[in-house]
Amino acid sequence: MTSNFVNSYLISFNTYLLQPIQHNSKVFTHVIDKHNELIVTRKPMHVLRKSCISLGSTYEAAKLSAKRFFGNQHKLPIVVAFDYGYPCIFLPTYSPNSIHNIWIGLHAIINITPSQTGCVVTLKNSKTIELPIQYASISKQFLNASMLYKYYMNERKQLSQDAPYHPPF
């Protein structure tokens, strides 16, 4: 695979997937986004943490927020940022601390199907990625991320209903 190498990357709704890849003796991040694929010369967790900070939060705050909603589970989806009030949620395929963990944007998933070796995830750009993860496991991750999305959208709706009306002049 020939890809562009970059030193940094900021996650957005254009980001579909962050996958660890071995490059010589280091772990880099293979990014699939709306427009292209590239290699970030940092680990996926570094990209995630830096994105959270750049977008006004921290990974720890995002994790704590998810724990308040789900309880003390591991493999929690997190809100990396909000864009015009919409949560940008990424779900982990393994424990976030695992070197094998892949982060997938909830907004990027079109379909998940079982396969002989785990499952196949179809992304918005029609790219498919085969993962050695049980279909039931990734389905649970998808469901959790969807529940978190619904929760934040309900919170957003409540805030907009509680806000006093101010004419636009």
mmCIF file of C-alpha atoms in Angstrom:
data_model
loop_
_atom_site.group_PDB
_atom_site.id
_atom_site.type_symbol
_atom_site.label_atom_id
_atom_site.label_comp_id
_atom_site.label_asym_id
_atom_site.label_seq_id
_atom_site.Cartn_x
_atom_site.Cartn_y
_atom_site.Cartn_z
ATOM 1 C CA MET A 1 0.000 0.000 0.000
ATOM 2 C CA THR A 2 1.392 3.380 -0.950
ATOM 3 C CA SER A 3 0.204 6.044 1.434
ATOM 4 C CA ASN A 4 1.079 9.534 2.486
ATOM 5 C CA PHE A 5 3.094 9.745 5.702
ATOM 6 C CA VAL A 6 2.249 12.599 8.067
ATOM 7 C CA ASN A 7 3.428 13.475 11.581
ATOM 8 C CA SER A 8 0.049 14.509 12.964
ATOM 9 C CA TYR A 9 -3.641 14.155 12.243
ATOM 10 C CA LEU A 10 -6.796 15.664 13.723
ATOM 11 C CA ILE A 11 -9.878 13.419 13.957
ATOM 12 C CA SER A 12 -13.117 14.795 12.485
ATOM 13 C CA PHE A 13 -16.337 13.536 10.920
ATOM 14 C CA ASN A 14 -14.202 12.910 7.823
ATOM 15 C CA THR A 15 -12.241 10.300 9.787
ATOM 16 C CA TYR A 16 -13.564 6.776 9.388
ATOM 17 C CA LEU A 17 -10.992 4.505 11.003
ATOM 18 C CA LEU A 18 -7.714 4.514 12.967
ATOM 19 C CA GLN A 19 -5.830 1.221 12.662
ATOM 20 C CA PRO A 20 -2.466 0.359 14.215
ATOM 21 C CA ILE A 21 0.136 -0.887 11.747
ATOM 22 C CA GLN A 22 3.659 -2.093 12.268
ATOM 23 C CA HIS A 23 6.238 -0.013 10.397
ATOM 24 C CA ASN A 24 9.761 -1.286 10.946
ATOM 25 C CA SER A 25 10.020 -1.447 14.757
ATOM 26 C CA LYS A 26 7.361 1.184 15.459
ATOM 27 C CA VAL A 27 3.571 1.290 15.587
ATOM 28 C CA PHE A 28 1.986 3.875 13.316
ATOM 29 C CA THR A 29 -1.642 4.656 12.506
ATOM 30 C CA HIS A 30 -3.316 3.784 9.228
ATOM 31 C CA VAL A 31 -6.078 6.371 8.789
ATOM 32 C CA ILE A 32 -8.985 5.860 6.443
ATOM 33 C CA ASP A 33 -10.991 9.004 5.937
ATOM 34 C CA LYS A 34 -13.546 10.396 3.550
ATOM 35 C CA HIS A 35 -10.961 11.614 1.059
ATOM 36 C CA ASN A 36 -7.958 9.284 1.278
ATOM 37 C CA GLU A 37 -5.786 6.961 3.312
ATOM 38 C CA LEU A 38 -2.644 7.991 5.103
ATOM 39 C CA ILE A 39 -0.134 6.849 7.671
ATOM 40 C CA VAL A 40 0.381 8.915 10.814
ATOM 41 C CA THR A 41 3.794 8.355 12.381
ATOM 42 C CA ARG A 42 2.183 7.994 15.822
ATOM 43 C CA LYS A 43 0.146 5.316 17.595
ATOM 44 C CA PRO A 44 -3.661 5.469 17.301
ATOM 45 C CA MET A 45 -4.033 6.372 20.989
ATOM 46 C CA HIS A 46 -1.688 9.326 20.506
ATOM 47 C CA VAL A 47 -3.791 10.552 17.566
ATOM 48 C CA LEU A 48 -6.959 10.132 19.636
ATOM 49 C CA ARG A 49 -5.571 11.920 22.705
ATOM 50 C CA LYS A 50 -4.164 14.830 20.671
ATOM 51 C CA SER A 51 -7.455 15.176 18.784
ATOM 52 C CA CYS A 52 -9.449 15.332 22.021
ATOM 53 C CA ILE A 53 -7.153 18.057 23.371
ATOM 54 C CA SER A 54 -7.184 20.044 20.123
ATOM 55 C CA LEU A 55 -10.970 19.846 19.984
ATOM 56 C CA GLY A 56 -11.491 21.121 23.541
ATOM 57 C CA SER A 57 -11.498 18.089 25.822
ATOM 58 C CA THR A 58 -9.251 15.248 26.935
ATOM 59 C CA TYR A 59 -9.352 11.515 26.378
ATOM 60 C CA GLU A 60 -9.741 11.058 30.145
ATOM 61 C CA ALA A 61 -12.776 13.388 30.231
ATOM 62 C CA ALA A 62 -14.339 11.577 27.252
ATOM 63 C CA LYS A 63 -13.751 8.221 28.946
ATOM 64 C CA LEU A 64 -15.196 9.485 32.255
ATOM 65 C CA SER A 65 -18.279 10.802 30.462
ATOM 66 C CA ALA A 66 -18.828 7.407 28.803
ATOM 67 C CA LYS A 67 -18.342 5.646 32.163
ATOM 68 C CA ARG A 68 -20.992 7.855 33.745
ATOM 69 C CA PHE A 69 -23.423 6.724 31.050
ATOM 70 C CA PHE A 70 -22.497 3.017 30.818
ATOM 71 C CA GLY A 71 -21.046 2.244 34.219
ATOM 72 C CA ASN A 72 -17.645 0.712 34.743
ATOM 73 C CA GLN A 73 -17.236 -1.248 31.509
ATOM 74 C CA HIS A 74 -14.189 -1.485 29.323
ATOM 75 C CA LYS A 75 -14.124 -0.923 25.546
ATOM 76 C CA LEU A 76 -16.358 2.135 25.837
ATOM 77 C CA PRO A 77 -17.122 4.348 22.870
ATOM 78 C CA ILE A 78 -16.057 7.949 23.389
ATOM 79 C CA VAL A 79 -17.077 11.358 22.111
ATOM 80 C CA VAL A 80 -13.968 12.865 20.563
ATOM 81 C CA ALA A 81 -15.655 16.216 19.880
ATOM 82 C CA PHE A 82 -18.907 17.940 19.023
ATOM 83 C CA ASP A 83 -19.470 19.521 15.641
ATOM 84 C CA TYR A 84 -22.392 21.949 15.649
ATOM 85 C CA GLY A 85 -23.817 19.986 18.572
ATOM 86 C CA TYR A 86 -23.444 16.562 16.950
ATOM 87 C CA PRO A 87 -21.207 14.113 18.832
ATOM 88 C CA CYS A 88 -18.287 12.622 16.914
ATOM 89 C CA ILE A 89 -18.184 9.158 18.478
ATOM 90 C CA PHE A 90 -15.479 6.532 17.996
ATOM 91 C CA LEU A 91 -15.771 2.949 19.175
ATOM 92 C CA PRO A 92 -12.875 0.644 20.028
ATOM 93 C CA THR A 93 -12.643 -2.898 18.701
ATOM 94 C CA TYR A 94 -10.515 -4.098 21.629
ATOM 95 C CA SER A 95 -9.470 -2.573 24.918
ATOM 96 C CA PRO A 96 -8.269 0.977 24.165
ATOM 97 C CA ASN A 97 -4.907 0.056 25.712
ATOM 98 C CA SER A 98 -4.431 -2.929 23.383
ATOM 99 C CA ILE A 99 -1.834 -2.549 20.651
ATOM 100 C CA HIS A 100 -4.373 -4.255 18.323
ATOM 101 C CA ASN A 101 -7.218 -1.844 19.002
ATOM 102 C CA ILE A 102 -8.843 -0.165 16.005
ATOM 103 C CA TRP A 103 -10.975 2.950 16.490
ATOM 104 C CA ILE A 104 -13.946 3.240 14.124
ATOM 105 C CA GLY A 105 -16.156 6.308 13.722
ATOM 106 C CA LEU A 106 -19.805 5.499 14.398
ATOM 107 C CA HIS A 107 -20.772 7.887 11.579
ATOM 108 C CA ALA A 108 -18.618 5.900 9.129
ATOM 109 C CA ILE A 109 -20.209 2.466 9.585
ATOM 110 C CA ILE A 110 -22.695 1.418 6.917
ATOM 111 C CA ASN A 111 -22.872 -2.304 7.676
ATOM 112 C CA ILE A 112 -21.322 -5.063 9.758
ATOM 113 C CA THR A 113 -21.527 -8.684 8.613
ATOM 114 C CA PRO A 114 -20.153 -11.897 10.084
ATOM 115 C CA SER A 115 -17.300 -13.637 8.275
ATOM 116 C CA GLN A 116 -15.272 -16.836 8.660
ATOM 117 C CA THR A 117 -12.555 -15.016 10.618
ATOM 118 C CA GLY A 118 -14.688 -12.482 12.498
ATOM 119 C CA CYS A 119 -16.592 -9.724 10.724
ATOM 120 C CA VAL A 120 -16.518 -7.347 7.798
ATOM 121 C CA VAL A 121 -17.194 -3.652 8.372
ATOM 122 C CA THR A 122 -18.380 -1.596 5.403
ATOM 123 C CA LEU A 123 -17.536 2.086 5.623
ATOM 124 C CA LYS A 124 -19.321 5.086 4.101
ATOM 125 C CA ASN A 125 -16.823 5.249 1.238
ATOM 126 C CA SER A 126 -17.761 1.620 0.329
ATOM 127 C CA LYS A 127 -14.407 0.364 1.588
ATOM 128 C CA THR A 128 -14.645 -2.897 3.508
ATOM 129 C CA ILE A 129 -12.298 -3.976 6.244
ATOM 130 C CA GLU A 130 -12.140 -7.501 7.593
ATOM 131 C CA LEU A 131 -11.573 -7.652 11.334
ATOM 132 C CA PRO A 132 -10.635 -10.670 13.445
ATOM 133 C CA ILE A 133 -13.309 -9.692 15.944
ATOM 134 C CA GLN A 134 -16.418 -11.675 16.751
ATOM 135 C CA TYR A 135 -19.539 -10.293 15.108
ATOM 136 C CA ALA A 136 -21.334 -10.245 18.490
ATOM 137 C CA SER A 137 -18.531 -8.183 20.036
ATOM 138 C CA ILE A 138 -18.445 -5.509 17.330
ATOM 139 C CA SER A 139 -22.255 -5.440 17.251
ATOM 140 C CA LYS A 140 -22.263 -4.677 20.980
ATOM 141 C CA GLN A 141 -19.722 -1.907 20.430
ATOM 142 C CA PHE A 142 -21.869 -0.469 17.643
ATOM 143 C CA LEU A 143 -24.975 -0.635 19.837
ATOM 144 C CA ASN A 144 -23.189 1.080 22.744
ATOM 145 C CA ALA A 145 -21.931 3.848 20.462
ATOM 146 C CA SER A 146 -25.443 4.286 19.015
ATOM 147 C CA MET A 147 -26.915 4.519 22.523
ATOM 148 C CA LEU A 148 -24.324 7.138 23.467
ATOM 149 C CA TYR A 149 -25.139 9.093 20.314
ATOM 150 C CA LYS A 150 -28.866 8.992 21.099
ATOM 151 C CA TYR A 151 -28.204 10.106 24.680
ATOM 152 C CA TYR A 152 -26.206 13.165 23.555
ATOM 153 C CA MET A 153 -28.760 14.054 20.889
ATOM 154 C CA ASN A 154 -31.525 13.926 23.526
ATOM 155 C CA GLU A 155 -29.406 16.151 25.792
ATOM 156 C CA ARG A 156 -28.920 18.578 22.893
ATOM 157 C CA LYS A 157 -32.672 18.632 22.229
ATOM 158 C CA GLN A 158 -33.390 19.283 25.918
ATOM 159 C CA LEU A 159 -30.901 22.152 26.021
ATOM 160 C CA SER A 160 -32.422 23.772 22.953
ATOM 161 C CA GLN A 161 -35.921 23.464 24.428
ATOM 162 C CA ASP A 162 -34.785 25.005 27.725
ATOM 163 C CA ALA A 163 -33.050 27.945 26.066
ATOM 164 C CA PRO A 164 -34.982 31.222 26.055
ATOM 165 C CA TYR A 165 -35.912 32.548 22.663
ATOM 166 C CA HIS A 166 -33.998 35.578 21.428
ATOM 167 C CA PRO A 167 -35.064 37.179 18.135
ATOM 168 C CA PRO A 168 -32.248 37.210 15.544
ATOM 169 C CA PHE A 169 -32.153 41.043 15.365
#
